[in-house]
Short mmCIF file of C-alpha atoms in Angstrom, two decimals:
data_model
loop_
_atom_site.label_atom_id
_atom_site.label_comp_id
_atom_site.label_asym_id
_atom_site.label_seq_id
_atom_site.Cartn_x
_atom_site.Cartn_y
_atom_site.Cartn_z
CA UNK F 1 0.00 0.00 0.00
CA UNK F 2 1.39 3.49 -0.96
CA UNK F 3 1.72 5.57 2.79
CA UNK F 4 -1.64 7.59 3.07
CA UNK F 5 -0.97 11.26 2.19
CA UNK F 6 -1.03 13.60 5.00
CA UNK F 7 -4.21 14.84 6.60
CA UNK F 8 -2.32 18.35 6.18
CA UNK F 9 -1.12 17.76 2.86
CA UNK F 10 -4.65 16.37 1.73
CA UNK F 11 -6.20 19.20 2.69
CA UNK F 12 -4.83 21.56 1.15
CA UNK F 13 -5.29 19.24 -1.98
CA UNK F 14 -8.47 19.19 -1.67
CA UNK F 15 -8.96 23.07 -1.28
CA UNK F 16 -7.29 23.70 -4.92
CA UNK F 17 -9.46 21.10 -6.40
CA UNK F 18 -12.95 22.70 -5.44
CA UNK F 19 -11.61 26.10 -6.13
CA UNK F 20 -11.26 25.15 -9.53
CA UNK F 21 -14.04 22.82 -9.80
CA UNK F 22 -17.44 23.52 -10.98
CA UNK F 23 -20.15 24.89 -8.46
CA UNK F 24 -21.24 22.78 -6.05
CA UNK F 25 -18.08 21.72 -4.38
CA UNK F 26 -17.72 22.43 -0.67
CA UNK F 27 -16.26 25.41 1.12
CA UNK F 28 -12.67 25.25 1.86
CA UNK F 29 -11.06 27.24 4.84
CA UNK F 30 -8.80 29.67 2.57
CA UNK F 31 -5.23 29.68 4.71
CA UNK F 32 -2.50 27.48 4.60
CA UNK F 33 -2.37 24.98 7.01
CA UNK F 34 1.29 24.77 6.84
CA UNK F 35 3.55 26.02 10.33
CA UNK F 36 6.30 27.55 10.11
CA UNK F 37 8.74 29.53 12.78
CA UNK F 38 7.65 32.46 11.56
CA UNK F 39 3.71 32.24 12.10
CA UNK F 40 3.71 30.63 15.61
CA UNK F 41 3.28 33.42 17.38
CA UNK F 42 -0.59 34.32 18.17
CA UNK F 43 -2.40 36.46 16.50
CA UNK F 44 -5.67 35.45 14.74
CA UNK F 45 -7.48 32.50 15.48
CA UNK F 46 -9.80 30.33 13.33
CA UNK F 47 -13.83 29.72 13.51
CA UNK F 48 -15.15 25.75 14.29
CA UNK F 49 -18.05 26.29 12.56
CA UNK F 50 -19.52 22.20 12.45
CA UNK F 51 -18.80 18.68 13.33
CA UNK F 52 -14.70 17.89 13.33
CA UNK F 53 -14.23 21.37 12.35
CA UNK F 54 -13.95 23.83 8.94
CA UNK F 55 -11.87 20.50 6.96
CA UNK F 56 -14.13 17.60 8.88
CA UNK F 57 -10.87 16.45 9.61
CA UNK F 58 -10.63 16.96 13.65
CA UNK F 59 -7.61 19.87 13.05
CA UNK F 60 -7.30 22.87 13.56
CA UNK F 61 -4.57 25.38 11.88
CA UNK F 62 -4.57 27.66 14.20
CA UNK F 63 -1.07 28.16 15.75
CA UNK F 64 0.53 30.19 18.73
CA UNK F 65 -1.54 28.50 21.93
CA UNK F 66 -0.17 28.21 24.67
CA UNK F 67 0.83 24.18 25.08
CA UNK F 68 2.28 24.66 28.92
CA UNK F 69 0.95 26.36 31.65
CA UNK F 70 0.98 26.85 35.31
CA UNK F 71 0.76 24.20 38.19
CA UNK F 72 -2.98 25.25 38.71
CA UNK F 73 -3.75 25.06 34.86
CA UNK F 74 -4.86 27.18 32.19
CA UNK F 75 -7.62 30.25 33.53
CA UNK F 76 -11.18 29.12 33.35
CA UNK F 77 -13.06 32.50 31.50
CA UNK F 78 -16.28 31.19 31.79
CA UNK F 79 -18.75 28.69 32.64
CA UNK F 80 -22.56 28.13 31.43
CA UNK F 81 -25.40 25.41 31.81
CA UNK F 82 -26.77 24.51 28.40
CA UNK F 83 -28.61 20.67 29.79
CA UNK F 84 -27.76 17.79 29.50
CA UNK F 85 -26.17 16.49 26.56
CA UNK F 86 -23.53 15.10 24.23
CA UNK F 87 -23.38 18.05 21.56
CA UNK F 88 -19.99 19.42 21.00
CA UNK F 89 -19.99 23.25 20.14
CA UNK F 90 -19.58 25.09 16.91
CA UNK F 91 -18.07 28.77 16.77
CA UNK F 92 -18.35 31.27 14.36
CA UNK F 93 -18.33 34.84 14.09
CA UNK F 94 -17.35 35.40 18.20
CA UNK F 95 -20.45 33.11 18.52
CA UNK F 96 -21.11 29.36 20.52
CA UNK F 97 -23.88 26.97 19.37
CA UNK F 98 -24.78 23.96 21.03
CA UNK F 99 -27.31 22.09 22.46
CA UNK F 100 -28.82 20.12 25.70
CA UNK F 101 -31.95 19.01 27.10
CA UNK F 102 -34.10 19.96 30.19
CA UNK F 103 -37.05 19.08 31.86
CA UNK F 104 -39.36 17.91 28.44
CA UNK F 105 -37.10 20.32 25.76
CA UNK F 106 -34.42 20.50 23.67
CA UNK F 107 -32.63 23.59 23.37
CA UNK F 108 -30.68 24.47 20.90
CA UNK F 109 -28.08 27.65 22.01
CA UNK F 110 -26.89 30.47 20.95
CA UNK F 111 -23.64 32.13 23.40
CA UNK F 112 -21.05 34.65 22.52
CA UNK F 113 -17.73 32.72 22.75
CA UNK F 114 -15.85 35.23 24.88
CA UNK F 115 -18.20 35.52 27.67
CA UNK F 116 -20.47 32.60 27.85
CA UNK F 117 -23.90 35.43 27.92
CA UNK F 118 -26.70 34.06 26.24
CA UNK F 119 -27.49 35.98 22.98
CA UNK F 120 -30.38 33.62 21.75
CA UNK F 121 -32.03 30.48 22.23
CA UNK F 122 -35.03 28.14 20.80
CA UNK F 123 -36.72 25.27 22.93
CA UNK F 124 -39.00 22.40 21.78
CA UNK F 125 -40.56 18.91 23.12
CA UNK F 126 -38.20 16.59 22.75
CA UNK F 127 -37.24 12.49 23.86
CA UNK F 128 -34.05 12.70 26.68
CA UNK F 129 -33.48 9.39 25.14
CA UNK F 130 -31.28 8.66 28.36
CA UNK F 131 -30.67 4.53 27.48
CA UNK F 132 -27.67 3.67 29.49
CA UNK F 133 -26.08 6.97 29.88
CA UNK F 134 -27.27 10.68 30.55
CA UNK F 135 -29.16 11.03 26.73
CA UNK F 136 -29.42 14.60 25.72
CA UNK F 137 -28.64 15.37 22.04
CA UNK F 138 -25.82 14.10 20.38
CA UNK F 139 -25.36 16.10 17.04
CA UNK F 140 -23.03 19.09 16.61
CA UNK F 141 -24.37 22.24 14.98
CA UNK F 142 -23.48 23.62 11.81
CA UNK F 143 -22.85 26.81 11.18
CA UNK F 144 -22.61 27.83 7.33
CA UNK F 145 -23.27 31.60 5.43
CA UNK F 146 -25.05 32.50 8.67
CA UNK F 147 -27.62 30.05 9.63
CA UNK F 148 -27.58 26.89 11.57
CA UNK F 149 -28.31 23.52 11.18
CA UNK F 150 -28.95 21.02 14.19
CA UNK F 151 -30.76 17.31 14.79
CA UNK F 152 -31.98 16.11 17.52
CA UNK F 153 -32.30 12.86 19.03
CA UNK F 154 -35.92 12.07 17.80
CA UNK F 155 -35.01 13.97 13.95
CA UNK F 156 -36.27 17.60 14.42
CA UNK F 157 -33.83 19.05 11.59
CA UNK F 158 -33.96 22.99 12.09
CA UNK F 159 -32.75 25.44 10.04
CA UNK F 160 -32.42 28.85 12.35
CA UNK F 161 -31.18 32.56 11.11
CA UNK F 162 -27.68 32.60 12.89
CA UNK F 163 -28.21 36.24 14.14
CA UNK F 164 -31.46 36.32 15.40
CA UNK F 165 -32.10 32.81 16.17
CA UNK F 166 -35.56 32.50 14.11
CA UNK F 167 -36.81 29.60 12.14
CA UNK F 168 -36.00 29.82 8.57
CA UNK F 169 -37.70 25.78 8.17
CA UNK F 170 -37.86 22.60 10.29
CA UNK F 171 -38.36 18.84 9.14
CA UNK F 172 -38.92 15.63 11.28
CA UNK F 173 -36.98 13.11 9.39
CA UNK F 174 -38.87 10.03 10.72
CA UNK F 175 -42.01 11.36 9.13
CA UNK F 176 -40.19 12.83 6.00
CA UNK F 177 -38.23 9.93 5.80
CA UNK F 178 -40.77 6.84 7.17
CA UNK F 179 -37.58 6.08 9.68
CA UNK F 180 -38.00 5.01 13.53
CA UNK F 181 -35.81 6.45 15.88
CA UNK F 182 -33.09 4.34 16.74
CA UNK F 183 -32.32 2.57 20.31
CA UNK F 184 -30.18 5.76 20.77
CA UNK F 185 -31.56 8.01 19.01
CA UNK F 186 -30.18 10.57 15.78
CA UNK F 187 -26.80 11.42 16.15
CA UNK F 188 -26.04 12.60 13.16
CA UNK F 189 -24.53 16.39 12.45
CA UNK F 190 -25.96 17.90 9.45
CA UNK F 191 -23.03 18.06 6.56
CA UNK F 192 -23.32 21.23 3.88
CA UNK F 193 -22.20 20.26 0.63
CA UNK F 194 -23.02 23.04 -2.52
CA UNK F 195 -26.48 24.29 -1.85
CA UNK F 196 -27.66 20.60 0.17
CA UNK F 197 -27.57 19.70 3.74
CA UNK F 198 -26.39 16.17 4.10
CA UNK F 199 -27.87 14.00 6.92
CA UNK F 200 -27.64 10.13 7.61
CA UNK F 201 -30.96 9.12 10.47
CA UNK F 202 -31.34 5.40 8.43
CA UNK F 203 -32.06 6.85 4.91
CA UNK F 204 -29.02 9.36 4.25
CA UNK F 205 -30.76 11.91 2.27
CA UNK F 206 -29.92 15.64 0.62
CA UNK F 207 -32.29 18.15 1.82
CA UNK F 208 -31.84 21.76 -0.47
CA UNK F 209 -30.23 23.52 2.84
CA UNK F 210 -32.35 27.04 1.79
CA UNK F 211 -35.44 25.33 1.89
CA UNK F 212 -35.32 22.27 3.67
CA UNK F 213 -36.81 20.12 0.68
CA UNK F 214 -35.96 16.61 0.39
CA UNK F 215 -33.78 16.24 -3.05
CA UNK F 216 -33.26 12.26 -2.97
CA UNK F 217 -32.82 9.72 0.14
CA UNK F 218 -31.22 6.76 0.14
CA UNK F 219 -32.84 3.13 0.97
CA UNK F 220 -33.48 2.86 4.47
CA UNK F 221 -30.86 1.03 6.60
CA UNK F 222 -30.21 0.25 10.37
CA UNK F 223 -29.18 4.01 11.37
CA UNK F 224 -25.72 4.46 12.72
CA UNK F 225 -24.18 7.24 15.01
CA UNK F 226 -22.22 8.91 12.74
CA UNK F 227 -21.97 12.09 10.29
CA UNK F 228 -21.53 11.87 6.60
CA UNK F 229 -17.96 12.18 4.84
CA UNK F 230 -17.36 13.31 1.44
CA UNK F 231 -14.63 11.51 -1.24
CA UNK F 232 -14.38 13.14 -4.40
CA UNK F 233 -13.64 10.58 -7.32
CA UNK F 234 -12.88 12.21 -10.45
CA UNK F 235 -15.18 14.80 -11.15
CA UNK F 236 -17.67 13.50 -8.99
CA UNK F 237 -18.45 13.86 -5.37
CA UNK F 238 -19.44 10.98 -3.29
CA UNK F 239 -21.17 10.38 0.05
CA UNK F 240 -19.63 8.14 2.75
CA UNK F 241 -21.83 6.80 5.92
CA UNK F 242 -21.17 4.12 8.24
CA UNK F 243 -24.93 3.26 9.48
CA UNK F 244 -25.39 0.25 11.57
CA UNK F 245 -25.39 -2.67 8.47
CA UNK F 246 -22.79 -1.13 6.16
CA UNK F 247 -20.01 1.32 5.00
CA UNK F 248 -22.11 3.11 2.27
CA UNK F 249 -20.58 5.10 -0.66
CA UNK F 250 -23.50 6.99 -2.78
CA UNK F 251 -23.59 9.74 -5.48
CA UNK F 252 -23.92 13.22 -3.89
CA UNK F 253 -25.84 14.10 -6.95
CA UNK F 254 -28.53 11.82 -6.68
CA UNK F 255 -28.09 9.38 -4.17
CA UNK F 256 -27.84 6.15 -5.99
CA UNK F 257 -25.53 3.77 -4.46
CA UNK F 258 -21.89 3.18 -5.53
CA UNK F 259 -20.45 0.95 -3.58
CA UNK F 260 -21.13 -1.11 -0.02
CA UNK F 261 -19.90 -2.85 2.35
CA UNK F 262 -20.97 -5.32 5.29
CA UNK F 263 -19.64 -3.95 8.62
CA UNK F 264 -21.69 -4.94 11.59
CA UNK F 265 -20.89 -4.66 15.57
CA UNK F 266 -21.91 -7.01 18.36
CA UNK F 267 -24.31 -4.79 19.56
CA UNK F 268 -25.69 -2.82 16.30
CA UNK F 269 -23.71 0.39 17.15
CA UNK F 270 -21.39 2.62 14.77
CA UNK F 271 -21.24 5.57 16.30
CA UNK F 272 -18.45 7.03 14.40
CA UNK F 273 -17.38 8.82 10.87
CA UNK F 274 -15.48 7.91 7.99
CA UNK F 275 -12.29 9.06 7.35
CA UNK F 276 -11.60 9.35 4.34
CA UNK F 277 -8.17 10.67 2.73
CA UNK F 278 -8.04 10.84 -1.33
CA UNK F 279 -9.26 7.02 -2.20
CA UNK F 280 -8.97 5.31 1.47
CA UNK F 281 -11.50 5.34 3.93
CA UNK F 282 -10.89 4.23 7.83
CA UNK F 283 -13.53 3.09 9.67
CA UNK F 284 -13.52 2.28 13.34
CA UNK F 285 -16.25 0.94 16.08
CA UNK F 286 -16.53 -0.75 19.18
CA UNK F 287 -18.37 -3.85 20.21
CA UNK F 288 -15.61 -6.32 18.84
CA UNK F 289 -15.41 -4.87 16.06
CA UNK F 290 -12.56 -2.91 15.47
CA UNK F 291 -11.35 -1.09 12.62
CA UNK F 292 -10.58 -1.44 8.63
CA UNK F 293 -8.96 0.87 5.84
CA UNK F 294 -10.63 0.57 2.58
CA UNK F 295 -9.64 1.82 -1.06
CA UNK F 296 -12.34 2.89 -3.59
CA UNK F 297 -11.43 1.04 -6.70
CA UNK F 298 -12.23 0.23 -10.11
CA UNK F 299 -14.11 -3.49 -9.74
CA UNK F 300 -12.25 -6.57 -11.73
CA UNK F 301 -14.34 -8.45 -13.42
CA UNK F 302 -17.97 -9.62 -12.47
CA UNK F 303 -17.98 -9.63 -8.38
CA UNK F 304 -20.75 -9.66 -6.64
CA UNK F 305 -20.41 -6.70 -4.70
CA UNK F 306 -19.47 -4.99 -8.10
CA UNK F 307 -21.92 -1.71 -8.73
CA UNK F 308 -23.49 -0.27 -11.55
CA UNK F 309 -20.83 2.52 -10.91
CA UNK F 310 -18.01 -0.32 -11.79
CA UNK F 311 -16.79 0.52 -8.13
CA UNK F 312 -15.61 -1.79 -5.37
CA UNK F 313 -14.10 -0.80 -1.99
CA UNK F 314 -10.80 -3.23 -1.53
CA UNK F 315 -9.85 -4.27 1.77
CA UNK F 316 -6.48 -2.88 2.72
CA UNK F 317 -6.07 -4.26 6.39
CA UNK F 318 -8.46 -5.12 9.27
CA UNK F 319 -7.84 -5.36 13.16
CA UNK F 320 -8.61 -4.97 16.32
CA UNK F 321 -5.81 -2.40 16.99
CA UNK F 322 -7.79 1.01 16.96
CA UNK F 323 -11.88 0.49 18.65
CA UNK F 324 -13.38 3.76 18.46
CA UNK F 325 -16.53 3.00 20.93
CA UNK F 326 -17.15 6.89 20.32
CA UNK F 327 -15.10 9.56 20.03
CA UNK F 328 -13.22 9.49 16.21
CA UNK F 329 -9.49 9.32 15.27
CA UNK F 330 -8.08 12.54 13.96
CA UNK F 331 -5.62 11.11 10.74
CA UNK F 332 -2.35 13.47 11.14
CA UNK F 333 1.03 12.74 8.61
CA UNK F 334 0.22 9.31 8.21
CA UNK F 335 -0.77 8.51 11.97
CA UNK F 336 -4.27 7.83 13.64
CA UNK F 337 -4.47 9.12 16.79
CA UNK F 338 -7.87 7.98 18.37
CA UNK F 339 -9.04 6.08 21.94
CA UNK F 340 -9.38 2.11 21.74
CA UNK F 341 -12.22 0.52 23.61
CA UNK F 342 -15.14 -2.20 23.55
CA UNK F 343 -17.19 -0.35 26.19
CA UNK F 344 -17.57 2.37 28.02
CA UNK F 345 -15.44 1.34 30.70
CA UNK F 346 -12.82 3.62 31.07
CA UNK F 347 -10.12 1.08 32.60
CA UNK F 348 -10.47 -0.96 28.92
CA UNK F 349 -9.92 2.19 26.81
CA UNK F 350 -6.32 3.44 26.06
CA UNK F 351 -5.41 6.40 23.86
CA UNK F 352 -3.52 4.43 20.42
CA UNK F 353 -1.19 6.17 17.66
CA UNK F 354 -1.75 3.90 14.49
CA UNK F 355 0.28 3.59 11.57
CA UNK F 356 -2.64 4.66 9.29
CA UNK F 357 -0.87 2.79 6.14
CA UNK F 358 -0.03 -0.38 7.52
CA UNK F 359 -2.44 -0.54 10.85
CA UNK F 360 0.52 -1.09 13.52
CA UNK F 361 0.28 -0.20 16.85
CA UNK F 362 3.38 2.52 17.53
CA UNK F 363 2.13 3.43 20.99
CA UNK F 364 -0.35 2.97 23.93
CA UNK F 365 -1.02 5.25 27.08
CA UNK F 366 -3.44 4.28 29.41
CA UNK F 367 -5.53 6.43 31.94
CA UNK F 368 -7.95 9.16 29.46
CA UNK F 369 -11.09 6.72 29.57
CA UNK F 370 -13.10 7.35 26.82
CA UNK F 371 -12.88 10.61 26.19
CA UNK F 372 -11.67 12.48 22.74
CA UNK F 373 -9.25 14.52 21.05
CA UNK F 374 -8.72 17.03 18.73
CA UNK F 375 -5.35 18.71 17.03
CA UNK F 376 -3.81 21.68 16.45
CA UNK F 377 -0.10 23.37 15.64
CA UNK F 378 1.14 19.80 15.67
CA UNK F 379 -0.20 18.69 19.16
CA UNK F 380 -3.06 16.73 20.75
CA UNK F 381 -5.64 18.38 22.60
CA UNK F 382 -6.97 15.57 24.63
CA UNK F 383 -10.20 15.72 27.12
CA UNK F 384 -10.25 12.49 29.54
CA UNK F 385 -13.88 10.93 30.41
CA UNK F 386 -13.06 12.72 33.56
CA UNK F 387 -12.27 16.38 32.77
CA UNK F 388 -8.50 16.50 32.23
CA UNK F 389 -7.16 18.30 29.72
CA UNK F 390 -3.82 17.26 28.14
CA UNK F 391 -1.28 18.67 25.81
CA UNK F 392 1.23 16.43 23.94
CA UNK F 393 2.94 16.72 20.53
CA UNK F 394 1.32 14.40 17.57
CA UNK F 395 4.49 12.59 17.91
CA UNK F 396 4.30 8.72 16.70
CA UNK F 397 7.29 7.43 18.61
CA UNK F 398 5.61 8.41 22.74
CA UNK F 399 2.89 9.86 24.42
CA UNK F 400 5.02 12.72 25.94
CA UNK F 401 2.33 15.40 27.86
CA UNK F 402 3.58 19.26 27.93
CA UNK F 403 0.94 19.79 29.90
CA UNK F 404 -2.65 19.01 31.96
CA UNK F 405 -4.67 20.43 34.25
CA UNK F 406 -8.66 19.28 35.33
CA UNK F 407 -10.75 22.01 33.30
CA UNK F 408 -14.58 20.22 34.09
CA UNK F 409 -15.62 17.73 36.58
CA UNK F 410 -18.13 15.08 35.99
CA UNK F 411 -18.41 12.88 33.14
CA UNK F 412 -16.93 14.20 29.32
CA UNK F 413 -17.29 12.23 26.26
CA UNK F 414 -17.59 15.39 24.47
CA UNK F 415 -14.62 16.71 22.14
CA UNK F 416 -12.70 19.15 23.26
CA UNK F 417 -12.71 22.41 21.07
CA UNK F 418 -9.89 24.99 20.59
CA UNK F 419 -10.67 28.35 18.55
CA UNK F 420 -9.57 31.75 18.54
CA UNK F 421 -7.04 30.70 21.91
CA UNK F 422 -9.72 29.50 23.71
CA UNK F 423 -10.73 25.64 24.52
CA UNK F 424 -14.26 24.70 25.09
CA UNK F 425 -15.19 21.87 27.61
CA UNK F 426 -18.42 20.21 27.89
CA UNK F 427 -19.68 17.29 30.43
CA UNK F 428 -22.67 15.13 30.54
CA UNK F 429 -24.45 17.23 33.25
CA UNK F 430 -24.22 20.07 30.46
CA UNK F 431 -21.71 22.34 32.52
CA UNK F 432 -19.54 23.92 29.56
CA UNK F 433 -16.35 25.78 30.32
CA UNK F 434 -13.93 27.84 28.38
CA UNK F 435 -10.30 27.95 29.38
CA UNK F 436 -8.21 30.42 28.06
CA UNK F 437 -4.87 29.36 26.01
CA UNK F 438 -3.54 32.65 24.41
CA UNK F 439 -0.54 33.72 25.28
#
């Protein structure tokens, strides 16, 4: 197998394509990802503005944070209820969304970043959904040419004005769709690709993200946990899901099917997204499970599996090395860095750095639970199922911390988020705290 391109690289790949390609193509963050001595001082920050941030890839580029800090950790600048929950937060424009559940609502929020003050928010009825763990929403909002997207656990798909928080349209997918909610309910965060809004709840479907129209849906499969994840083949633009029966692969243009295949846990839960980098795609989920990188290739022959599109994804390894029971890898030069577990256990999970072209292990580190990561400037920003935040380098050869400090008690299986200096933690409970990193 040729080594997988960098994450970094890719991106910036991928930016030059859809610049020049026709309309249609997704938005592209506009500066160079690449750090130099020069830059790494602070001085602008970058907008998260949806789900694994403004390249879906789990990085940030912005540069100049602080990595160390003090005995008692970084400064908490705020700290705000928003109800219980599993939502991460989206940031754009000095503004916060996210959103948590109370009493028989949902409510979907709308903070400025710096100070945590409410500016806007929008309640409605909604399930807690609270099998085996807290429940609350799960989705991430999405923040794109100033409105925003969010799903709730049940499949109330809103569409609000970003200022003012009104209702520009709302859907229920299980009646638009004729979908039941899953044992978890929708997870999904909604994906923007050209003028559609991209969301996977059992059918994935393309609603016209103005209107809220359905343009085409998919058949209806198990539903999975996970977003949507776009590979551009050629000229076209395809959508990846991992629902609860298969990896899917369909045409953004119309939905038809390109290529499948069978991935199935022992308890009927993917909770994660694709990662996809030029014609591989990594896929990783608990339950016994594991993980598997694909390639998207031309089919030889007559297989069965072979699709009308002449496609066929090709099995490049499979283990049991990398379980992501629910927070994603982040692919960075060539490595995955992600946490392994069956369960929710925290003494069975360890954080893993995987060799993403060959699936070797290259290190362990025990002691984060299940909680997630993000990374930025070359460095892991890692939030333990307890509330510890930890620095280290996205080095493959050790897990070497620069730092950690507890920034949230209780239980955190939210990603962290870092923009504009600042990192945003969020537990269960739905306490949310920002901790300052600028210099």
């Amino acid at each position: 197998m040729r080594c997988i391109r960098s994450q970094r690289f890719s991106a910036v790949c991928r930016t030059v394509v859809c610049l020049v390609a026709a309309a249609g193509c997704e938005q592209a963050a506009s500066e160079s990802p690449q750090t130099t001595a020069s830059n790494r001082s602070y001085a602008t920050g970058h907008d998260w503005p949806n789900w694994r941030g403004p390249e879906h890839s789990g990085i940030s580029r912005e540069t100049g944070w602080q990595d160390t800090w003090p005995d008692g950790g970084p400064k908490q600048l705020w700290k705000a209820s928003v109800g219980t929950g599993f939502s991460s937060v989206s940031i754009a424009d000095g503004r916060l969304y996210t959103l948590g559940h109370r009493g028989d609502d949902d409510t979907v929020y709308c903070l400025d970043a710096n100070t945590g003050e409410e500016i806007w928010k929008h309640s409605y009825p909604c399930k807690l959904v609270d099998n085996l763990h807290e429940g609350g929403p799960a989705a991430t909002p999405t923040i794109h040419e100033g409105r925003v997207y969010t799903h709730s656990k049940e499949g109330h798909l809103f569409c609000f004005d970003a200022a003012q928080g009104a209702v520009l349209w709302s859907v229920k997918l299980q009646d638009l769709l004729g979908v039941e909610m899953p044992t978890w309910g929708f997870s999904c965060s909604p994906r923007v690709l050209g003028d559609s809004l991209l969301v996977e709840a059992g059918r994935t479907c393309a609603l016209d993200r103005n209107t809220g129209e359905l343009r085409w849906k998919t058949d209806k499969y198990e539903p999975g946990y996970g977003s949507p994840a776009i590979l551009r083949r050629g000229e076209k633009l395809l959508v990846v899901v991992l629902n609860n029966e298969y990896l899917l692969i369909v045409d953004a243009a119309d939905g038809k099917e390109v290529a499948k295949q069978a991935w199935e846990t022992s308890f009927a839960t993917s909770a994660t997204t694709p990662i996809v980098d030029d014609d591989t795609i990594f896929i990783s989920t608990g339950y016994n499970a594991g993980c598997v990188m694909f390639r998207l290739a031309p089919a030889a022959g007559s297989l069965p599996e072979k699709t009308e599109a002449g496609l066929v994804l090709e099995r490049v390894y499979q283990n049991k090395n990398m379980s992501n029971h629910m927070a994603n890898c982040v692919l960075y030069d060539n490595y995955l860095y992600g946490i392994d577990g069956n369960s929710h256990n925290r003494r069975n999970c360890e954080l893993v750095c995987l060799d993403a072209a060959s699936g070797d292990v290259k290190w362990k580190h025990r002691g984060l639970g299940c909680g997630s990561l993000m990374i930025a400037d070359d460095k892991l920003i890692v939030l333990g199922d307890d509330g510890e935040l930890v620095i280290a380098p996205a080095n493959s050869q050790a897990f070497q911390p620069t730092a950690k400090a507890r920034a949230i008690e209780g239980k955190c299986w939210t990603v962290p988020v870092l923009s504009h200096g600042r990192v945003y933690c969020r537990n269960a409970d739905g306490d949310l705290v920002c901790v300052d990193l600028r210099p």
